PDB file of C-alpha atoms in Angstrom:
ATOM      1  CA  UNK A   1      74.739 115.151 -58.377  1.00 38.00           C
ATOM      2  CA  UNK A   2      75.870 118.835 -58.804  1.00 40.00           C
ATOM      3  CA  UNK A   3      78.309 120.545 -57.276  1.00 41.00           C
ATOM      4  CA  UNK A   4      78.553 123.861 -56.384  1.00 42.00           C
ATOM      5  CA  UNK A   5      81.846 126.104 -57.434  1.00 45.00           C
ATOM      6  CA  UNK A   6      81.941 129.020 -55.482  1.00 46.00           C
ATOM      7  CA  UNK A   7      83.838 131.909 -57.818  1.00 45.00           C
ATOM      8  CA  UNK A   8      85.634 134.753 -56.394  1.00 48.00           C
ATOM      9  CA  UNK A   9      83.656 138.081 -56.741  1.00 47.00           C
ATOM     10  CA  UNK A  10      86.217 140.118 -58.773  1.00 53.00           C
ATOM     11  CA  UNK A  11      86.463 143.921 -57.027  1.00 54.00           C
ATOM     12  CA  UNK A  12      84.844 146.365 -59.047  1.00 62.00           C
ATOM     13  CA  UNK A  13      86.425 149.028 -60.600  1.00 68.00           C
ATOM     14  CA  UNK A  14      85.433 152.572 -59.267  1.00 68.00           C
ATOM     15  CA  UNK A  15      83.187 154.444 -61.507  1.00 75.00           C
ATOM     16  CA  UNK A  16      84.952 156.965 -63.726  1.00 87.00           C
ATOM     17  CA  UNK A  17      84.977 160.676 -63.064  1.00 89.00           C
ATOM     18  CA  UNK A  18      82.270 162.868 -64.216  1.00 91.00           C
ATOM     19  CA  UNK A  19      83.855 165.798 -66.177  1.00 92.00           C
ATOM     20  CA  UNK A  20      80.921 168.796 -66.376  1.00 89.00           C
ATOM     21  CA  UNK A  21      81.188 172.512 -67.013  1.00 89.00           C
ATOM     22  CA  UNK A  22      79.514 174.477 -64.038  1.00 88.00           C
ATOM     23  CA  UNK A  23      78.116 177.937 -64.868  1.00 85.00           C
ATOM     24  CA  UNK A  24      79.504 180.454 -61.619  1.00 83.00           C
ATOM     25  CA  UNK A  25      77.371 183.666 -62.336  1.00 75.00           C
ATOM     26  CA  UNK A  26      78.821 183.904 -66.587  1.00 73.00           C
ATOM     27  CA  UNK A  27      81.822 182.163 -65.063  1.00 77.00           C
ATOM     28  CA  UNK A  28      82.232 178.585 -67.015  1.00 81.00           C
ATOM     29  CA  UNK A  29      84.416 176.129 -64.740  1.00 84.00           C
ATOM     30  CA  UNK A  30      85.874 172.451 -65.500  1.00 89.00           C
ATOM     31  CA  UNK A  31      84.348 170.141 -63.138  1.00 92.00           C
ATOM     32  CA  UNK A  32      85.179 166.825 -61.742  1.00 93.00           C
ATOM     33  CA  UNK A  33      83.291 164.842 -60.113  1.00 93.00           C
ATOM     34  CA  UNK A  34      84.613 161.384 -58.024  1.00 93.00           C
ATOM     35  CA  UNK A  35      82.821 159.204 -56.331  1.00 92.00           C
ATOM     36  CA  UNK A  36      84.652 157.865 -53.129  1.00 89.00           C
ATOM     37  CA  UNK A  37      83.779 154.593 -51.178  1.00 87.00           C
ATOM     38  CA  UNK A  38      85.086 156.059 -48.123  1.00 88.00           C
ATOM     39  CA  UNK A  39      83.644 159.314 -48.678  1.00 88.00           C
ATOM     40  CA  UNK A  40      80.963 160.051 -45.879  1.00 91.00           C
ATOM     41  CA  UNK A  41      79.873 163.519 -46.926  1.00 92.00           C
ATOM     42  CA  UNK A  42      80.060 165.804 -50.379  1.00 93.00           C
ATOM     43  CA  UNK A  43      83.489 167.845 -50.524  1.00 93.00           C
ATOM     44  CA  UNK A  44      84.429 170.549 -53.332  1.00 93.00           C
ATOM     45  CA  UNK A  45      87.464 172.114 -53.867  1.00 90.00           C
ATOM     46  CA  UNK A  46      89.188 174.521 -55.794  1.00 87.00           C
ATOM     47  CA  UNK A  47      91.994 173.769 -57.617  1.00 83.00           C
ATOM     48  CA  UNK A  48      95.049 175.530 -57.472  1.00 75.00           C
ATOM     49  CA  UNK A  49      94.771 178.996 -59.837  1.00 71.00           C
ATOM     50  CA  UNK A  50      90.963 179.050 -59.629  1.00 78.00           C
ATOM     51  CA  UNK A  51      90.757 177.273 -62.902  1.00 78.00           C
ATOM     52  CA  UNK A  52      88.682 174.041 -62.264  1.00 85.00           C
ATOM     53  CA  UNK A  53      86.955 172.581 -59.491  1.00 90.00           C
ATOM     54  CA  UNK A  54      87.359 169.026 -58.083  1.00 92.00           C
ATOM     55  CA  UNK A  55      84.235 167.546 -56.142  1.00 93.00           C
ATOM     56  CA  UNK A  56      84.540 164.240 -53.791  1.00 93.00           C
ATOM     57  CA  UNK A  57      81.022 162.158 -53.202  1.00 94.00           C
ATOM     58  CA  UNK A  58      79.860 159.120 -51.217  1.00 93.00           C
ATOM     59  CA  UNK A  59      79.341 156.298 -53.853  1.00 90.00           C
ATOM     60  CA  UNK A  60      75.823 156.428 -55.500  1.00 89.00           C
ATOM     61  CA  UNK A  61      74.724 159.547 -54.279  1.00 90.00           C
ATOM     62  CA  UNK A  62      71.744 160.579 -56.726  1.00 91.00           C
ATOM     63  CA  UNK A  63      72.689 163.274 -59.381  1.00 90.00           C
ATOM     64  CA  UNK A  64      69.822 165.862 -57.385  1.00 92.00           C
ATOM     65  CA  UNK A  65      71.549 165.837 -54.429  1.00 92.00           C
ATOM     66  CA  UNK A  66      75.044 166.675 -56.096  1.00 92.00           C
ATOM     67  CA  UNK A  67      72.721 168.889 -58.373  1.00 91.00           C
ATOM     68  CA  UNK A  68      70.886 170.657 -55.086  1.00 91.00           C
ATOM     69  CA  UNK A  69      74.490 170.994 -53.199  1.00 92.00           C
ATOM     70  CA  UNK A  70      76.290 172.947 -55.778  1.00 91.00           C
ATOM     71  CA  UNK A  71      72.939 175.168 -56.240  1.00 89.00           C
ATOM     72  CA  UNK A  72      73.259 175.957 -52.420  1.00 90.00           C
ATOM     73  CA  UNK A  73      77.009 177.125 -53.087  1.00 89.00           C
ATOM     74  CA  UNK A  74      76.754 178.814 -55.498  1.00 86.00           C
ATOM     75  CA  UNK A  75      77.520 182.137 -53.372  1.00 84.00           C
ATOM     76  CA  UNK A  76      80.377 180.279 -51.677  1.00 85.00           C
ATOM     77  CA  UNK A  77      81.910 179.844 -54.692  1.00 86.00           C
ATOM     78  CA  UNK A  78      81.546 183.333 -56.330  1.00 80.00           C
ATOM     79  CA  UNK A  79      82.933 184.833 -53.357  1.00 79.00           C
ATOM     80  CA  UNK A  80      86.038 182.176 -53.598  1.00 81.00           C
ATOM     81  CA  UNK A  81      86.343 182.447 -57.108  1.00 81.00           C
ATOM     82  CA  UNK A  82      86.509 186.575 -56.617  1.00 74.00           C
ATOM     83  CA  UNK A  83      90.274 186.637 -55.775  1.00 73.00           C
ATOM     84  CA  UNK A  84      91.320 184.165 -58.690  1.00 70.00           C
ATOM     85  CA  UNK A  85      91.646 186.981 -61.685  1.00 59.00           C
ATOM     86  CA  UNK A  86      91.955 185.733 -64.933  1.00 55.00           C
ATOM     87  CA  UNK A  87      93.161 188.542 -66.312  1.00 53.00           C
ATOM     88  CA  UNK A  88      96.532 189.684 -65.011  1.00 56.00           C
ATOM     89  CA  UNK A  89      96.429 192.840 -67.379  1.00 72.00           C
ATOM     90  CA  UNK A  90      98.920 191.232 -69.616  1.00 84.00           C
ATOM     91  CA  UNK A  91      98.818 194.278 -72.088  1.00 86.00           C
ATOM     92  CA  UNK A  92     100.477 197.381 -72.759  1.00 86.00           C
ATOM     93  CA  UNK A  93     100.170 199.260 -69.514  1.00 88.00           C
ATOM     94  CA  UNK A  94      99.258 196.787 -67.432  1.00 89.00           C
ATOM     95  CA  UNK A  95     101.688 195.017 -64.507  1.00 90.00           C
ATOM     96  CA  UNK A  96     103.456 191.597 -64.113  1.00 93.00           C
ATOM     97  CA  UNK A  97     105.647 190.697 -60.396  1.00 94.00           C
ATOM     98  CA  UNK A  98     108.828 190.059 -61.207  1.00 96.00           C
ATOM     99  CA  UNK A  99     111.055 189.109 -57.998  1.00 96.00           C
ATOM    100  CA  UNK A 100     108.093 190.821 -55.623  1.00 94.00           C
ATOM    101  CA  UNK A 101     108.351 193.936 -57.613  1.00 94.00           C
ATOM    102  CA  UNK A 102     105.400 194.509 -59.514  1.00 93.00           C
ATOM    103  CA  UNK A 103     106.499 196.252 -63.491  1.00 94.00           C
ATOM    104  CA  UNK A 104     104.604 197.827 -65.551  1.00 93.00           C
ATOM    105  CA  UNK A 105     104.087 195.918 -69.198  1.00 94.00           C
ATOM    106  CA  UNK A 106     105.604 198.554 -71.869  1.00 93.00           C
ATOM    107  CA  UNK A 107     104.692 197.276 -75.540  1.00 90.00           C
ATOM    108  CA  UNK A 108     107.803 198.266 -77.495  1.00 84.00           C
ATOM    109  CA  UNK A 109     106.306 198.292 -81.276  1.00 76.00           C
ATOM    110  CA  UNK A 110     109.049 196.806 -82.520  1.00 76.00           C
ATOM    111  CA  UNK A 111     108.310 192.752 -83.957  1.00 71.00           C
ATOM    112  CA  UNK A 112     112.299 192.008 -82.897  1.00 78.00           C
ATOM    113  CA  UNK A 113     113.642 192.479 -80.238  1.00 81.00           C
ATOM    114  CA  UNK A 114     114.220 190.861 -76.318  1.00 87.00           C
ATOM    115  CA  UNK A 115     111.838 191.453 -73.360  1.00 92.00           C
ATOM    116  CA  UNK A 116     114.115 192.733 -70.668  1.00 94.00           C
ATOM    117  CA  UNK A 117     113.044 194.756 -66.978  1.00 94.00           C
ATOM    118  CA  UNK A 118     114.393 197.694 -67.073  1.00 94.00           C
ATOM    119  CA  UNK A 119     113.887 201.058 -65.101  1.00 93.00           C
ATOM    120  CA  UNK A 120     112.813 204.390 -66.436  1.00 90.00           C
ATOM    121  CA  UNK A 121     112.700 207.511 -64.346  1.00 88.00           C
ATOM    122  CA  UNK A 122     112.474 205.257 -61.225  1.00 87.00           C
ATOM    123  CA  UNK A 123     109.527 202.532 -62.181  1.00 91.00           C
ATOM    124  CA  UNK A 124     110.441 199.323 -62.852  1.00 94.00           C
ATOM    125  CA  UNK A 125     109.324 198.456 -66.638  1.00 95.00           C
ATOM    126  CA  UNK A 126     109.246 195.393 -68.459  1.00 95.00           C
ATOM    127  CA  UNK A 127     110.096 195.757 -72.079  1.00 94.00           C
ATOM    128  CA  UNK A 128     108.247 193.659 -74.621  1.00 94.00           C
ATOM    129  CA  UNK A 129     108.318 193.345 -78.172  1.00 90.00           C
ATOM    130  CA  UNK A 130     106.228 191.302 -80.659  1.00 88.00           C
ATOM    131  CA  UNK A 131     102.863 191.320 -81.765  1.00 88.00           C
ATOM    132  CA  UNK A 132     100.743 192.568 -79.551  1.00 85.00           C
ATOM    133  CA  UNK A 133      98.784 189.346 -79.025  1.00 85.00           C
ATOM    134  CA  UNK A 134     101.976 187.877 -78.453  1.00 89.00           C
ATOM    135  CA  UNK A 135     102.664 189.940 -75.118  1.00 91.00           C
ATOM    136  CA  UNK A 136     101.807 187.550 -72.837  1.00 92.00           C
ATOM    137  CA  UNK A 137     103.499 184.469 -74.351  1.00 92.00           C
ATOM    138  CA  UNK A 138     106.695 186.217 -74.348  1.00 94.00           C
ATOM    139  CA  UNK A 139     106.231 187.559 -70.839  1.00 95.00           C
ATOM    140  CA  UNK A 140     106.312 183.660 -69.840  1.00 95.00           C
ATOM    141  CA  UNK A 141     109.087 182.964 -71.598  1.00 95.00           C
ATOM    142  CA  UNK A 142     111.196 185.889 -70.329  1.00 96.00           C
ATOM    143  CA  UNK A 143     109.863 184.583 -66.072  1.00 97.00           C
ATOM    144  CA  UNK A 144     110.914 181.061 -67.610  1.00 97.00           C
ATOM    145  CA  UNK A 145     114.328 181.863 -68.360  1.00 97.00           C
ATOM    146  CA  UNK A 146     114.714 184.436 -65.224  1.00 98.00           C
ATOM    147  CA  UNK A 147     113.440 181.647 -63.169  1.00 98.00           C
ATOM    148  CA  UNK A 148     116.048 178.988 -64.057  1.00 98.00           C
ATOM    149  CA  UNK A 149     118.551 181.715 -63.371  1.00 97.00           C
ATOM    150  CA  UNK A 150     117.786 182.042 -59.992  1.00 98.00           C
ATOM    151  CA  UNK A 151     116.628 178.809 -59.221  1.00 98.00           C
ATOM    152  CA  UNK A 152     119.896 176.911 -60.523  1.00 98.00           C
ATOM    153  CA  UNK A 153     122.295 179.365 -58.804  1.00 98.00           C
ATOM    154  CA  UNK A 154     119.863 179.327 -55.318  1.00 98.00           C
ATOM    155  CA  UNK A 155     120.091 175.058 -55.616  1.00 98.00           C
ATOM    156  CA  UNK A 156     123.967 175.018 -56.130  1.00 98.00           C
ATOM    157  CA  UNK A 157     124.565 177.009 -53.688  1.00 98.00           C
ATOM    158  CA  UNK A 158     122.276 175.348 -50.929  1.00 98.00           C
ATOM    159  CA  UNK A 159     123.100 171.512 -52.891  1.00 97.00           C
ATOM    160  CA  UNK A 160     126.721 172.558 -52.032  1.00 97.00           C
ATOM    161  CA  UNK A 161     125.901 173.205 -48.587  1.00 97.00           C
ATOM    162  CA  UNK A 162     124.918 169.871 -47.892  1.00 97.00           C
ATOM    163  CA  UNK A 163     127.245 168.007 -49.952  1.00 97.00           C
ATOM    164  CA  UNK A 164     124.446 166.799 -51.895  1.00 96.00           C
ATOM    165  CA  UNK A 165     125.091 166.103 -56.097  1.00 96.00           C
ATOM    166  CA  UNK A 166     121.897 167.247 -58.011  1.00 97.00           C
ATOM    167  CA  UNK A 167     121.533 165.740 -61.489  1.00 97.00           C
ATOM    168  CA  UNK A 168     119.373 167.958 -63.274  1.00 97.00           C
ATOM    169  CA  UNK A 169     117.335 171.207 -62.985  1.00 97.00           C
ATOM    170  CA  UNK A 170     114.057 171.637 -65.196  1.00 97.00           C
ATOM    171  CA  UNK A 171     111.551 174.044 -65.041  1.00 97.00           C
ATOM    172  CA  UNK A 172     107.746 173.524 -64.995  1.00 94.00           C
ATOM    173  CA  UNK A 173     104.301 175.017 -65.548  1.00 92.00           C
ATOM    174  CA  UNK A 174     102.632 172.887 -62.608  1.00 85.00           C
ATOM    175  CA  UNK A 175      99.254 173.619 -60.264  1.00 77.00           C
ATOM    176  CA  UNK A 176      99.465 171.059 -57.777  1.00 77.00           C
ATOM    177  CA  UNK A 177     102.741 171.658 -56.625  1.00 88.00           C
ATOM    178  CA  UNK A 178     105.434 174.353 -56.809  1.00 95.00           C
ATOM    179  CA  UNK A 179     108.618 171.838 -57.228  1.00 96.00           C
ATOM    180  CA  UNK A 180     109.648 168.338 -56.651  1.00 96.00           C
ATOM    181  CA  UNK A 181     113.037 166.167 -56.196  1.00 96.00           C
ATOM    182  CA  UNK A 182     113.509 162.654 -57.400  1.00 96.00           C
ATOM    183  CA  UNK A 183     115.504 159.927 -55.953  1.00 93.00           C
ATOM    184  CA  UNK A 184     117.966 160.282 -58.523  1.00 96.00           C
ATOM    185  CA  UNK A 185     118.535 164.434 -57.953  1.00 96.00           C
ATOM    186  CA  UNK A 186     116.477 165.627 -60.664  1.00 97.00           C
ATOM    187  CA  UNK A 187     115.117 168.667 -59.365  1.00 98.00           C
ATOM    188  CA  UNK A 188     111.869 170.482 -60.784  1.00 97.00           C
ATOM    189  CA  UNK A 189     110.247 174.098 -60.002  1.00 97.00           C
ATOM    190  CA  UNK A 190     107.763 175.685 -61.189  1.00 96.00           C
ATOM    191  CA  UNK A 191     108.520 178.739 -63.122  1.00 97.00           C
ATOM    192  CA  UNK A 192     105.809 181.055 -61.719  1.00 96.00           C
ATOM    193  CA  UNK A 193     108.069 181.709 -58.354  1.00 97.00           C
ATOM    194  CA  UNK A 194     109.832 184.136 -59.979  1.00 97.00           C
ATOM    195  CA  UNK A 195     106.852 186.267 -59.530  1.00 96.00           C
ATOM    196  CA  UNK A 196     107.388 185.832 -55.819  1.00 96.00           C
ATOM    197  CA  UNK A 197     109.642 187.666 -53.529  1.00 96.00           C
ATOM    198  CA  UNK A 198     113.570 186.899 -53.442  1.00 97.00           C
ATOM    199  CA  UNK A 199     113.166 185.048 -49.989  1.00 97.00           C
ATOM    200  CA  UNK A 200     110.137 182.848 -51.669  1.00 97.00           C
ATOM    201  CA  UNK A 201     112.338 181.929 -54.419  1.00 98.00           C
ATOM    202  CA  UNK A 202     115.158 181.003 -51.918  1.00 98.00           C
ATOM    203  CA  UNK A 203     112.835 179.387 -50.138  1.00 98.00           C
ATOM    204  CA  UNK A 204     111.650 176.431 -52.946  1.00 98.00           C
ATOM    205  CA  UNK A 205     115.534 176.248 -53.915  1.00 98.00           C
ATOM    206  CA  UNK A 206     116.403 175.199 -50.050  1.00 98.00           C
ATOM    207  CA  UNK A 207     113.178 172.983 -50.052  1.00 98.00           C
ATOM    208  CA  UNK A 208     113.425 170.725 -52.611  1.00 98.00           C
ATOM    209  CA  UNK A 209     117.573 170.851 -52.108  1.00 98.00           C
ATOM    210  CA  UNK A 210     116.756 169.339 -48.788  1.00 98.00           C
ATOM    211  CA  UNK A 211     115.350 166.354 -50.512  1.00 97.00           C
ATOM    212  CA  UNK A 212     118.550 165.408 -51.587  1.00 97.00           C
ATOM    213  CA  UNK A 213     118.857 164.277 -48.255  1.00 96.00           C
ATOM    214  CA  UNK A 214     115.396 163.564 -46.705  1.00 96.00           C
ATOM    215  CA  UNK A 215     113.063 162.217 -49.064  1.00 95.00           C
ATOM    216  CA  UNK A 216     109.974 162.503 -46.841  1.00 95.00           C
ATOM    217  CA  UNK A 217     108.481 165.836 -44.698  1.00 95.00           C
ATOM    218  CA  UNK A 218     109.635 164.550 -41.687  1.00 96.00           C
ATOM    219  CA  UNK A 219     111.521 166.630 -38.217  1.00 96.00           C
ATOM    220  CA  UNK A 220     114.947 166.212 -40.059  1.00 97.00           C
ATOM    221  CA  UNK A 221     113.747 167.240 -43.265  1.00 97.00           C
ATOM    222  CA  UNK A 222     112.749 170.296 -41.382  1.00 97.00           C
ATOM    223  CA  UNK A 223     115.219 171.480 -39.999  1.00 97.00           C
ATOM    224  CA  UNK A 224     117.418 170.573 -42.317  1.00 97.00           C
ATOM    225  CA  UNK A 225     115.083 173.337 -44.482  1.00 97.00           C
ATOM    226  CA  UNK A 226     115.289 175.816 -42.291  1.00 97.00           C
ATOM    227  CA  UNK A 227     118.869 175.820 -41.948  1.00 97.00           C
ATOM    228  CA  UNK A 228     119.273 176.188 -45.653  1.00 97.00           C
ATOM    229  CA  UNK A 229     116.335 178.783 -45.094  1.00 97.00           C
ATOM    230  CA  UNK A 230     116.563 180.840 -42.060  1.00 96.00           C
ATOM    231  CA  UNK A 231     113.170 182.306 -43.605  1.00 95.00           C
ATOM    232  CA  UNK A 232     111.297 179.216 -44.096  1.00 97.00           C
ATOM    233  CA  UNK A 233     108.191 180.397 -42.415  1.00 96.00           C
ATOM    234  CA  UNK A 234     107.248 183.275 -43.864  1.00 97.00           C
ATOM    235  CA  UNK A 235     108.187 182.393 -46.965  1.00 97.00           C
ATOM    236  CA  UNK A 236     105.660 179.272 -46.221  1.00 95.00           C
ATOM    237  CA  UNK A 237     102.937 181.947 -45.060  1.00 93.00           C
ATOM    238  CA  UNK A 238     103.780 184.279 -48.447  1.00 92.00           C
ATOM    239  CA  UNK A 239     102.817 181.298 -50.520  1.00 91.00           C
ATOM    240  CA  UNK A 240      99.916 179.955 -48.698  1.00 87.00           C
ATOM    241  CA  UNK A 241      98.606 183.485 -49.169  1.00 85.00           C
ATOM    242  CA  UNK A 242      99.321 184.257 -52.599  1.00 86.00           C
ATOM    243  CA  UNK A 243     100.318 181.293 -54.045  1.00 87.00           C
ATOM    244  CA  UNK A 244      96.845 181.252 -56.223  1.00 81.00           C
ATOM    245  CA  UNK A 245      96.963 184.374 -57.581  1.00 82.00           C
ATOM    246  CA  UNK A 246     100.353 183.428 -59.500  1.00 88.00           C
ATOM    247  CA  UNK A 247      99.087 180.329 -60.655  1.00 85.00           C
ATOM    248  CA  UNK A 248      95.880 182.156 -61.503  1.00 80.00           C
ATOM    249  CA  UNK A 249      97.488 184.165 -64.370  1.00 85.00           C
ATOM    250  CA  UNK A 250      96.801 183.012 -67.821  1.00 83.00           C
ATOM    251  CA  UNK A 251      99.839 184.029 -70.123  1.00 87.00           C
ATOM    252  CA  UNK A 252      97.947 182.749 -73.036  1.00 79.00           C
TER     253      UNK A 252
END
C-alpha cells in the first residue's frame, strides 16, 4: 500500500529583469524590462533625467508583442525624449543655473585655481579653472558644496522651528527622489536643487525637515510643510515642471 504525500508547491520566484539597449532615432537608451503578475496591460516609463527607460509587462507576454509595442512608440518617445538634453553646454561659453539664475561658464586657463560665480559688467559668470575636460566635474563639485550651504542653514533654521534635533546632513546625486529623512534625523538632498530657484531650495529644506515630525505624507505632514513653506505649491509645480531637465545634465 502507498501513500500519497502531498508537498507544498514552493512560490516561484519572479523572472529577472531584462536589461536591453533600445535604439531612439541614434539615441541608445538602458532598458528594463519587468514582468508583473498583476500587470494587466504593457506600461513604459521614463526615468527621471531621460537617461533610461523602465517597462512593466503582464507575465509571459511573447517577446513580439513587447517587440511590436515599443516599434509603435517609437514617435512617443522621441518627442518625450526631446526635452531631456544631454548636453547642458558644460563648456567655455556655455550656461549652468545656479540659484534660478542661469551663468555663463567662463574657462579661466589657469590649471589652479577655485570655481567661484561672480559678476562682470552685469552677467552673472561662473569662473572655472582646470583642464578643460575637467569643466564639468568641477562645476559639480562647486553646486555640491553651494548646495550643502544652503541646504544646512535652510534645515536649521526650519529643524529649529519645530523643535526637531536633526542628526546629520549629506548630500546626494539621486534620480528617484530629490531628498529623504530617516527615523533617526539623518537628512539627505540631492545636490542638483541648487540649480533651482531660492524658494525650490527652501522648499526641499522645509520638506524633508517636516519629517522630523511626520514620517508619512499625510494632512499633518502637510500642513506642517506649508507652514515651514508658505510657498509649498509652486515650488511643488517648479519641480514637477523642470525637475528633469536638472537631473538630465551630465557633469561628466
Amino acid at each position: 500500500m502507498f501513500s500519497l504525500l502531498k508537498t507544498r508547491s514552493k512560490a516561484r520566484k519572479p523572472a529577472p529583469p531584462e536589461m536591453r539597449t533600445l535604439d531612439v532615432a541614434g539615441r541608445l537608451m538602458p532598458l528594463t524590462i519587468k514582468q508583473h503578475d498583476r500587470a494587466t496591460r504593457i506600461t513604459l516609463r521614463i526615468e527621471p533625467g531621460g537617461r533610461a527607460l523602465k517597462m512593466t509587462v503582464p507575465k509571459g507576454l511573447a517577446a513580439r508583442e513587447v517587440n511590436a509595442f515599443l516599434d509603435r512608440h517609437q514617435g512617443w518617445l522621441l518627442t518625450k525624449l526631446a526635452k531631456f538634453s544631454t548636453d547642458a553646454g558644460l563648456r567655455d561659453g556655455g550656461e549652468i543655473l545656479l540659484r534660478g539664475v542661469s551663468h555663463r561658464i567662463q574657462h579661466s586657463g589657469s590649471l589652479r585655481g577655485l570655481t567661484e560665480a561672480v559678476s562682470i559688467d552685469g552677467r552673472q559668470v561662473l569662473r572655472v579653472s582646470g583642464m578643460p575636460e575637467h569643466v564639468g566635474r568641477r562645476i559639480a563639485a562647486f553646486l555640491k558644496k553651494e548646495a550643502r550651504a544652503d541646504l544646512a542653514r535652510l534645515a536649521t533654521m526650519h529643524a529649529g522651528t519645530i523643535r526637531a534635533p536633526i542628526r546629520s546632513i549629506s548630500m546626494k546625486d539621486t534620480r528617484s527622489r530629490w531628498g529623504s529623512c530617516s527615523s533617526e534625523g539623518n537628512l539627505s538632498f540631492s545636490w542638483r536643487i541648487v540649480m533651482a530657484p531660492p524658494s525650490v531650495i527652501d522648499y526641499l529644506a522645509a520638506h524633508e525637515v517636516a519629517h522630523l515630525k511626520e514620517m508619512n505624507h499625510g494632512p499633518h505632514f502637510w500642513a506642517l510643510c506649508g507652514k515651514l513653506c508658505p510657498g509649498m505649491d509652486e515650488a511643488k509645480s517648479w519641480l514637477k515642471r523642470h525637475g528633469s531637465q536638472l537631473h538630465a545634465i551630465d557633469f561628466d
